[in-house]
């Protein structure tokens, strides 16, 4: 406490001047955010150092004051890094904890740091810096997962499995093609992530509480020092906007929906009923009672965790709904959902990026399953069309052949030629080449099709494109 300030009941508060009584003990805990926003300390200190440099450039601080502040903040950062910092709930949040400690260490100069600034533009800056760093980590994990998928797709281009609609066997597809379908979903997530980063990367610093400041500040300078692409144009909007948090959760929710769809298929495919793939033991766990069990916990948990991120999206939308401009204390509630959403997305991506390259396919089982479900029925219809039969009639003919196959418990390719010819005399000896799985996929050789040669090309193209991604 400065000697020239008379002590008030809220003397320990940085804002205590106008108060006649101390804060209620419960209210102090209720309004504090330091238990969770201490996570922003690195961004808070980076923002303060940039602000101090700008104040010195503008002649508001001397070079010596700037250096004392910068040195003090760096020392505090080192102490927090090393776990040597005592956070105080009485000091409410990360911003006031650090500022008080700075003043305790370097004296009255520390009190000059907050010139031309408010916690409102400070916290808005901190969260944007924090989320920007998180997005970069998440984007790198996403790229790692996509690379794993494309590599596996290249190896498995020739592995044939049943493709499904309505979870009923539909047509044979390449396993690699299926993996590349997942990659397409994730590719869109990546571009949404970058898009969200670009819109977010503007500096609120200088908006102060809401109306800006009377000091001759240089907002472009702090923006540049902090790696922002520019400044928020309107001071009211700068302190009240949390769109970026909502956008991130929206992008994250959709990404998690994609991971949950992948997870669901992995769970199905590892079941004894499908038995299409195996996952390494190190990504599974056993049962405490059933000795035979090997449970796909990682995909199950990813599937389950997807709900959290959508929940946080809804929470943030409701948080911001109807808030008047500009800053409101409500906004303090943005952090926990945002932190948890980012942690969840990052951890789920890591789990999948680590696990997916080690999936082992069982080509024999996949093949067997594809042969069991009349998956080449469409190929037979297309064959009849090539012989001059209209598609609708061909569909009818093949439907009857399938019914015969069901009755005889045989695939179309296992029915004798004479039986097939009983349904249409357009059927010849050459029919068996289209009834094979290999013939079926090879015939779909157009762009985006499942022919193994196309899948190999698509996987190679994906890998080339992924290798060109630049870390932000
Ligand atoms: N802890 C606050 C938050 O997270 C910091 C900003 C507080 N500003 C204020 N005027 N009370 O939003």
Coordinates of C-alpha atoms and ligand atoms in Angstrom, one line a residue:
X1 CA 0.0 0.0 0.0
X2 CA 1.3 3.4 -0.9
X3 CA 2.0 5.7 2.1
X4 CA 0.0 8.6 0.7
X5 CA -3.3 6.5 0.3
X6 CA -5.4 6.4 3.5
X7 CA -6.3 2.7 4.2
X8 CA -9.8 1.6 3.5
X9 CA -11.6 -1.6 4.5
X10 CA -10.9 -2.9 1.0
X11 CA -7.3 -1.8 1.3
X12 CA -6.0 -5.0 -0.2
X13 CA -7.9 -4.5 -3.4
X14 CA -6.5 -2.7 -6.4
X15 CA -9.9 -1.0 -6.8
X16 CA -10.5 -0.5 -3.1
X17 CA -10.5 3.4 -3.0
X18 CA -14.2 4.1 -3.1
X19 CA -15.3 1.2 -0.8
X20 CA -16.5 1.6 2.8
X21 CA -16.6 -2.1 3.8
X22 CA -14.6 -5.2 3.0
X23 CA -15.9 -7.7 0.4
X24 CA -18.1 -10.4 1.9
X25 CA -15.9 -13.6 2.2
X26 CA -18.2 -15.7 0.1
X27 CA -18.6 -13.0 -2.5
X28 CA -14.8 -12.8 -2.7
X29 CA -14.7 -16.4 -3.7
X30 CA -17.8 -16.3 -5.8
X31 CA -16.5 -13.5 -8.0
X32 CA -12.9 -14.6 -8.2
X33 CA -11.6 -16.3 -11.4
X34 CA -7.9 -16.9 -10.4
X35 CA -8.5 -20.6 -9.7
X36 CA -9.0 -21.1 -13.4
X37 CA -7.8 -18.0 -15.3
X38 CA -4.2 -18.4 -13.9
X39 CA -3.9 -20.6 -16.9
X40 CA -3.6 -17.3 -18.9
X41 CA -0.4 -16.1 -17.1
X42 CA 2.0 -16.4 -20.0
X43 CA -0.4 -14.5 -22.3
X44 CA -1.1 -12.0 -19.6
X45 CA 2.6 -11.3 -19.1
X46 CA 3.3 -11.1 -22.8
X47 CA 0.4 -8.6 -23.2
X48 CA 1.8 -6.5 -20.3
X49 CA 5.3 -6.5 -21.7
X50 CA 4.0 -5.3 -25.1
X51 CA 1.9 -2.7 -23.4
X52 CA 4.9 -1.4 -21.4
X53 CA 7.0 -1.2 -24.5
X54 CA 4.4 0.8 -26.3
X55 CA 3.9 3.1 -23.3
X56 CA 7.7 3.8 -23.4
X57 CA 7.6 4.4 -27.2
X58 CA 4.8 6.9 -26.6
X59 CA 6.8 8.7 -23.9
X60 CA 4.3 7.7 -21.2
X61 CA 6.9 5.5 -19.4
X62 CA 10.7 6.1 -19.3
X63 CA 13.0 3.5 -20.7
X64 CA 14.1 2.7 -17.2
X65 CA 10.5 2.2 -16.0
X66 CA 9.8 0.0 -19.0
X67 CA 12.9 -2.1 -18.3
X68 CA 12.0 -2.5 -14.6
X69 CA 8.5 -3.6 -15.5
X70 CA 9.7 -6.0 -18.2
X71 CA 12.4 -7.5 -15.9
X72 CA 9.9 -7.8 -13.1
X73 CA 7.3 -9.5 -15.2
X74 CA 9.9 -11.9 -16.7
X75 CA 11.0 -12.9 -13.2
X76 CA 7.4 -13.5 -12.2
X77 CA 6.8 -15.6 -15.2
X78 CA 9.9 -17.7 -14.3
X79 CA 8.6 -18.2 -10.8
X80 CA 5.1 -19.2 -12.0
X81 CA 6.7 -21.6 -14.5
X82 CA 8.7 -23.2 -11.7
X83 CA 5.6 -23.5 -9.4
X84 CA 6.9 -20.9 -7.0
X85 CA 4.1 -18.4 -7.2
X86 CA 1.3 -18.0 -4.6
X87 CA -2.0 -17.2 -6.1
X88 CA -4.4 -15.2 -4.0
X89 CA -8.2 -15.5 -4.3
X90 CA -8.4 -12.1 -2.6
X91 CA -6.7 -10.6 -5.6
X92 CA -9.5 -12.0 -7.8
X93 CA -7.9 -12.9 -11.1
X94 CA -4.7 -13.6 -12.9
X95 CA -4.3 -9.9 -14.0
X96 CA -4.4 -8.4 -10.5
X97 CA -2.4 -11.2 -8.9
X98 CA 0.5 -10.5 -11.4
X99 CA 0.2 -6.7 -11.2
X100 CA 0.2 -6.7 -7.4
X101 CA 3.2 -9.0 -7.3
X102 CA 5.0 -6.7 -9.8
X103 CA 4.4 -3.7 -7.5
X104 CA 5.5 -5.7 -4.5
X105 CA 8.7 -6.5 -6.3
X106 CA 9.7 -3.4 -8.1
X107 CA 7.8 -0.7 -6.1
X108 CA 5.8 2.2 -7.4
X109 CA 6.8 1.8 -11.0
X110 CA 4.7 -1.4 -11.1
X111 CA 1.7 0.8 -10.5
X112 CA 2.3 2.6 -13.8
X113 CA 1.8 -0.5 -15.9
X114 CA -2.0 -0.2 -16.0
X115 CA -1.9 3.3 -17.5
X116 CA -4.2 3.5 -20.6
X117 CA -5.4 -0.1 -20.1
X118 CA -8.2 -1.9 -18.3
X119 CA -8.7 -5.5 -17.3
X120 CA -11.5 -5.5 -20.0
X121 CA -9.1 -5.1 -22.9
X122 CA -6.5 -7.1 -21.1
X123 CA -8.6 -10.2 -20.6
X124 CA -9.9 -10.0 -24.2
X125 CA -6.3 -9.9 -25.4
X126 CA -5.2 -12.8 -23.1
X127 CA -7.9 -15.1 -24.3
X128 CA -7.3 -14.4 -28.0
X129 CA -3.6 -15.0 -27.5
X130 CA -4.2 -18.2 -25.6
X131 CA -6.7 -19.6 -28.1
X132 CA -4.5 -18.7 -31.0
X133 CA -1.7 -20.9 -29.4
X134 CA -4.2 -23.7 -28.7
X135 CA -5.5 -23.6 -32.3
X136 CA -1.9 -24.0 -33.5
X137 CA -1.4 -27.1 -31.4
X138 CA -4.7 -28.5 -32.4
X139 CA -4.0 -27.8 -36.1
X140 CA -0.7 -29.7 -35.8
X141 CA -2.4 -32.7 -34.1
X142 CA -5.1 -32.7 -36.8
X143 CA -2.4 -32.7 -39.5
X144 CA -0.7 -35.6 -37.8
X145 CA -4.0 -37.5 -37.7
X146 CA -4.8 -36.8 -41.3
X147 CA -1.3 -37.9 -42.4
X148 CA -1.8 -41.2 -40.5
X149 CA -5.1 -41.7 -42.2
X150 CA -3.7 -41.0 -45.7
X151 CA -0.6 -43.3 -45.1
X152 CA -2.8 -46.1 -43.9
X153 CA -5.2 -45.5 -46.9
X154 CA -2.3 -45.9 -49.3
X155 CA -1.4 -49.2 -47.7
X156 CA -5.0 -50.4 -47.7
X157 CA -6.1 -49.2 -51.1
X158 CA -6.5 -52.8 -52.4
X159 CA -8.2 -54.1 -49.2
X160 CA -11.9 -54.6 -50.0
X161 CA -14.7 -54.4 -47.6
X162 CA -18.4 -54.0 -47.7
X163 CA -19.5 -50.3 -48.0
X164 CA -22.8 -49.7 -46.1
X165 CA -25.9 -47.6 -46.4
X166 CA -28.4 -47.9 -43.5
X167 CA -25.7 -50.1 -42.0
X168 CA -26.7 -52.8 -44.5
X169 CA -24.2 -54.1 -47.0
X170 CA -24.4 -51.9 -50.0
X171 CA -21.5 -52.2 -52.4
X172 CA -17.8 -53.2 -52.1
X173 CA -15.4 -50.4 -51.4
X174 CA -11.7 -50.1 -50.8
X175 CA -10.8 -49.8 -47.1
X176 CA -8.4 -47.1 -48.1
X177 CA -11.3 -45.2 -49.7
X178 CA -13.2 -45.3 -46.4
X179 CA -10.2 -44.0 -44.5
X180 CA -9.9 -41.1 -47.1
X181 CA -13.6 -40.3 -46.5
X182 CA -12.7 -39.6 -42.9
X183 CA -9.8 -37.5 -44.1
X184 CA -12.1 -35.3 -46.2
X185 CA -14.2 -34.5 -43.1
X186 CA -11.1 -33.6 -41.2
X187 CA -9.8 -31.5 -44.1
X188 CA -12.8 -29.3 -43.8
X189 CA -12.3 -29.0 -40.1
X190 CA -8.8 -27.8 -40.7
X191 CA -9.8 -25.1 -43.0
X192 CA -12.6 -24.0 -40.6
X193 CA -10.0 -23.9 -37.8
X194 CA -7.7 -21.6 -39.8
X195 CA -10.6 -19.4 -40.8
X196 CA -11.6 -19.0 -37.1
X197 CA -7.9 -18.2 -36.2
X198 CA -7.7 -15.5 -38.9
X199 CA -10.9 -13.7 -37.8
X200 CA -9.8 -13.9 -34.1
X201 CA -6.3 -12.6 -34.6
X202 CA -7.0 -8.9 -34.0
X203 CA -5.8 -6.9 -31.0
X204 CA -8.4 -5.5 -28.5
X205 CA -5.6 -3.7 -26.5
X206 CA -6.2 0.0 -26.3
X207 CA -9.9 -0.3 -26.0
X208 CA -9.3 0.0 -22.3
X209 CA -12.6 -0.3 -20.3
X210 CA -14.8 0.3 -23.3
X211 CA -14.3 3.8 -24.7
X212 CA -10.6 3.9 -25.4
X213 CA -8.1 6.1 -23.5
X214 CA -6.9 9.7 -23.4
X215 CA -3.2 8.7 -23.7
X216 CA -1.4 8.9 -27.0
X217 CA -1.2 5.1 -27.4
X218 CA -0.1 3.2 -30.5
X219 CA -2.4 0.3 -30.9
X220 CA -0.8 -0.9 -34.1
X221 CA 2.5 -1.3 -32.2
X222 CA 1.1 -3.6 -29.5
X223 CA -0.8 -5.5 -32.1
X224 CA 2.4 -6.1 -34.0
X225 CA 4.5 -7.0 -31.0
X226 CA 1.9 -9.7 -30.0
X227 CA 1.7 -11.2 -33.5
X228 CA -1.9 -9.9 -34.3
X229 CA -2.7 -9.2 -37.9
X230 CA -4.3 -5.9 -36.9
X231 CA -6.5 -4.2 -34.3
X232 CA -10.2 -4.5 -33.4
X233 CA -11.7 -1.5 -35.0
X234 CA -14.3 -0.5 -32.4
X235 CA -13.4 -0.2 -28.7
X236 CA -16.9 -1.3 -27.5
X237 CA -16.8 -4.3 -29.7
X238 CA -13.2 -5.1 -28.7
X239 CA -14.0 -5.6 -25.0
X240 CA -17.4 -7.3 -25.4
X241 CA -16.9 -9.6 -28.4
X242 CA -16.5 -13.3 -27.6
X243 CA -17.5 -14.6 -31.1
X244 CA -14.1 -16.1 -31.5
X245 CA -14.7 -18.4 -28.5
X246 CA -18.1 -19.4 -29.9
X247 CA -16.7 -20.0 -33.3
X248 CA -13.9 -22.1 -31.9
X249 CA -16.4 -24.3 -30.0
X250 CA -18.6 -24.5 -33.2
X251 CA -15.5 -25.7 -35.2
X252 CA -14.6 -28.0 -32.3
X253 CA -18.1 -29.4 -32.1
X254 CA -18.2 -30.4 -35.7
X255 CA -14.7 -31.8 -35.5
X256 CA -15.7 -33.9 -32.5
X257 CA -18.9 -35.0 -34.4
X258 CA -16.5 -36.3 -37.1
X259 CA -14.3 -38.0 -34.5
X260 CA -17.4 -39.6 -32.9
X261 CA -18.4 -41.0 -36.3
X262 CA -15.0 -42.5 -36.8
X263 CA -15.1 -43.7 -33.2
X264 CA -18.4 -45.4 -33.7
X265 CA -17.1 -47.3 -36.8
X266 CA -14.0 -48.4 -34.9
X267 CA -16.1 -49.7 -32.1
X268 CA -18.3 -51.6 -34.6
X269 CA -15.4 -53.0 -36.5
X270 CA -13.5 -54.3 -33.5
X271 CA -16.6 -56.2 -32.3
X272 CA -16.7 -60.0 -32.7
X273 CA -19.7 -59.5 -35.0
X274 CA -17.7 -57.4 -37.6
X275 CA -14.1 -58.4 -36.7
X276 CA -12.8 -56.2 -39.5
X277 CA -9.9 -54.6 -37.6
X278 CA -7.8 -55.0 -34.5
X279 CA -6.5 -52.1 -32.3
X280 CA -3.2 -52.4 -30.5
X281 CA -3.5 -53.7 -26.9
X282 CA -2.0 -50.5 -25.6
X283 CA -5.1 -48.5 -26.8
X284 CA -7.6 -51.0 -25.2
X285 CA -8.5 -52.2 -21.7
X286 CA -9.8 -55.4 -20.3
X287 CA -12.8 -56.3 -18.0
X288 CA -12.4 -57.0 -14.3
X289 CA -14.8 -59.9 -14.6
X290 CA -14.8 -61.2 -18.2
X291 CA -11.4 -62.5 -19.0
X292 CA -11.9 -62.6 -22.8
X293 CA -12.7 -58.9 -23.1
X294 CA -10.6 -56.3 -25.0
X295 CA -12.6 -53.1 -25.0
X296 CA -12.1 -50.3 -27.5
X297 CA -12.0 -47.6 -24.7
X298 CA -10.2 -45.0 -26.6
X299 CA -12.7 -44.7 -29.5
X300 CA -15.6 -45.1 -27.0
X301 CA -14.3 -42.2 -24.8
X302 CA -13.7 -40.0 -27.9
X303 CA -17.3 -40.7 -28.9
X304 CA -18.5 -39.8 -25.4
X305 CA -16.4 -36.7 -25.1
X306 CA -17.8 -35.3 -28.3
X307 CA -20.9 -34.3 -26.2
X308 CA -18.9 -32.0 -24.0
X309 CA -17.8 -29.7 -26.8
X310 CA -21.3 -29.3 -28.2
X311 CA -22.4 -28.6 -24.7
X312 CA -19.8 -25.9 -24.3
X313 CA -20.9 -24.4 -27.6
X314 CA -24.5 -24.1 -26.3
X315 CA -23.3 -22.8 -23.0
X316 CA -21.3 -20.0 -24.6
X317 CA -24.1 -19.0 -27.0
X318 CA -26.4 -18.7 -24.0
X319 CA -23.7 -16.8 -22.1
X320 CA -23.6 -14.1 -24.7
X321 CA -27.3 -14.0 -25.6
X322 CA -28.9 -10.7 -24.7
X323 CA -25.8 -9.2 -23.0
X324 CA -25.8 -5.4 -23.4
X325 CA -22.6 -3.8 -24.6
X326 CA -19.9 -3.5 -23.5
X327 CA -18.1 -5.7 -21.0
X328 CA -20.1 -7.5 -18.4
X329 CA -18.9 -9.7 -15.6
X330 CA -20.8 -12.5 -17.2
X331 CA -17.9 -12.8 -19.6
X332 CA -15.8 -14.3 -16.9
X333 CA -17.8 -17.4 -17.5
X334 CA -16.3 -17.8 -21.0
X335 CA -13.1 -19.4 -19.8
X336 CA -13.9 -22.8 -18.2
X337 CA -16.0 -24.0 -21.2
X338 CA -13.4 -22.7 -23.6
X339 CA -10.5 -24.3 -21.8
X340 CA -12.3 -27.6 -21.5
X341 CA -13.4 -27.5 -25.2
X342 CA -9.8 -26.9 -26.3
X343 CA -8.4 -29.6 -24.0
X344 CA -11.0 -32.1 -25.1
X345 CA -10.4 -31.5 -28.8
X346 CA -6.6 -31.6 -28.4
X347 CA -6.6 -34.8 -26.4
X348 CA -9.0 -36.6 -28.6
X349 CA -7.0 -35.7 -31.7
X350 CA -3.8 -36.9 -30.0
X351 CA -5.4 -40.2 -29.0
X352 CA -6.5 -40.8 -32.6
X353 CA -3.3 -39.6 -34.2
X354 CA -1.3 -42.0 -32.0
X355 CA -3.7 -44.9 -32.5
X356 CA -5.0 -44.8 -36.1
X357 CA -1.7 -45.6 -37.9
X358 CA -1.6 -48.9 -35.9
X359 CA -5.0 -50.2 -36.9
X360 CA -4.6 -53.7 -38.4
X361 CA -7.1 -54.6 -41.1
X362 CA -8.3 -58.2 -41.5
X363 CA -8.7 -58.4 -45.3
X364 CA -10.1 -61.9 -45.3
X365 CA -12.9 -61.1 -42.9
X366 CA -13.7 -57.9 -44.7
X367 CA -13.8 -59.8 -48.0
X368 CA -16.0 -62.5 -46.6
X369 CA -18.4 -59.9 -45.3
X370 CA -18.5 -58.1 -48.7
X371 CA -19.3 -61.4 -50.4
X372 CA -22.1 -62.3 -48.0
X373 CA -24.3 -59.3 -48.6
X374 CA -25.0 -59.3 -52.3
X375 CA -22.7 -56.3 -52.6
X376 CA -22.3 -56.7 -56.4
X377 CA -26.0 -56.7 -57.2
X378 CA -25.7 -53.2 -58.6
X379 CA -22.8 -54.4 -60.8
X380 CA -25.1 -57.1 -62.3
X381 CA -27.8 -54.5 -63.0
X382 CA -25.2 -52.3 -64.7
X383 CA -24.0 -55.3 -66.7
X384 CA -27.5 -55.9 -68.0
X385 CA -27.8 -52.2 -68.9
X386 CA -24.7 -52.6 -71.0
X387 CA -26.4 -55.5 -72.8
X388 CA -29.3 -53.2 -73.7
X389 CA -31.8 -53.7 -70.9
X390 CA -33.3 -50.5 -69.4
X391 CA -32.1 -49.9 -65.8
X392 CA -35.5 -50.3 -64.1
X393 CA -36.0 -53.7 -65.8
X394 CA -32.4 -54.7 -64.9
X395 CA -33.1 -53.7 -61.2
X396 CA -36.2 -56.0 -61.2
X397 CA -34.3 -58.9 -62.8
X398 CA -31.4 -58.7 -60.3
X399 CA -33.9 -58.4 -57.4
X400 CA -35.3 -61.8 -58.4
X401 CA -31.8 -63.3 -58.7
X402 CA -31.0 -62.0 -55.2
X403 CA -34.2 -63.5 -53.8
X404 CA -33.1 -66.8 -55.3
X405 CA -29.6 -66.4 -53.7
X406 CA -31.2 -65.7 -50.3
X407 CA -33.3 -68.8 -50.6
X408 CA -30.3 -70.9 -51.6
X409 CA -28.0 -69.1 -49.1
X410 CA -25.6 -68.3 -51.9
X411 CA -24.0 -65.1 -53.2
X412 CA -24.8 -64.1 -56.8
X413 CA -21.3 -65.2 -57.9
X414 CA -22.0 -68.7 -56.5
X415 CA -25.2 -69.3 -58.5
X416 CA -24.7 -71.5 -61.6
X417 CA -24.8 -69.7 -64.9
X418 CA -27.9 -71.6 -65.9
X419 CA -29.7 -70.3 -62.9
X420 CA -28.7 -66.8 -63.6
X421 CA -29.7 -67.1 -67.2
X422 CA -33.1 -68.2 -66.0
X423 CA -33.7 -64.6 -64.9
X424 CA -32.4 -63.0 -68.2
X425 CA -31.1 -64.5 -71.4
X426 CA -28.9 -61.5 -71.8
X427 CA -26.6 -63.0 -69.1
X428 CA -23.5 -64.7 -70.6
X429 CA -20.3 -66.4 -69.4
X430 CA -18.6 -63.0 -68.9
X431 CA -21.0 -62.1 -66.0
X432 CA -18.7 -63.6 -63.4
X433 CA -16.1 -61.0 -64.0
X434 CA -18.5 -58.3 -62.8
X435 CA -19.7 -60.3 -59.9
X436 CA -16.3 -60.3 -58.3
X437 CA -15.4 -57.7 -55.6
X438 CA -12.3 -56.8 -57.6
X439 CA -14.3 -56.2 -60.8
X440 CA -16.8 -54.2 -58.9
X441 CA -14.4 -51.7 -57.4
X442 CA -12.1 -51.5 -60.4
X443 CA -15.1 -50.5 -62.5
X444 CA -15.5 -47.3 -60.4
X445 CA -12.4 -45.6 -61.7
X446 CA -13.8 -42.1 -62.1
X447 CA -12.6 -39.2 -60.0
X448 CA -13.6 -39.7 -56.4
X449 CA -14.4 -43.4 -57.0
X450 CA -13.3 -46.4 -55.0
X451 CA -11.1 -48.2 -57.7
X452 CA -7.8 -49.0 -55.9
X453 CA -5.7 -47.1 -58.4
X454 CA -7.8 -43.9 -57.7
X455 CA -7.5 -44.5 -54.0
X456 CA -3.8 -44.7 -54.3
X457 CA -3.7 -41.4 -56.2
X458 CA -6.0 -39.7 -53.8
X459 CA -3.9 -40.8 -50.8
X460 CA -0.7 -39.6 -52.5
X461 CA -2.4 -36.3 -53.3
X462 CA -3.6 -35.9 -49.7
X463 CA -0.1 -36.6 -48.4
X464 CA 1.5 -34.1 -50.7
X465 CA -1.1 -31.5 -49.7
X466 CA -0.6 -32.2 -46.0
X467 CA 3.2 -31.9 -46.3
X468 CA 2.7 -28.4 -47.7
X469 CA 0.9 -27.1 -44.6
X470 CA 2.9 -24.5 -42.8
X471 CA 2.7 -24.2 -39.1
X472 CA 1.2 -20.8 -38.2
Ligands
LIG1 N1 -11.7 -11.8 -14.4 C1 -12.3 -10.9 -15.4 C2 -12.8 -11.8 -16.6 O1 -12.4 -12.8 -16.7 C3 -11.4 -9.9 -15.9 C4 -12.0 -8.6 -16.3 C5 -12.7 -8.0 -15.2 N2 -13.2 -6.7 -15.5 C6 -14.0 -6.0 -14.7 N3 -14.3 -4.8 -15.0 N4 -14.4 -6.5 -13.6 O2 -13.7 -11.3 -17.3

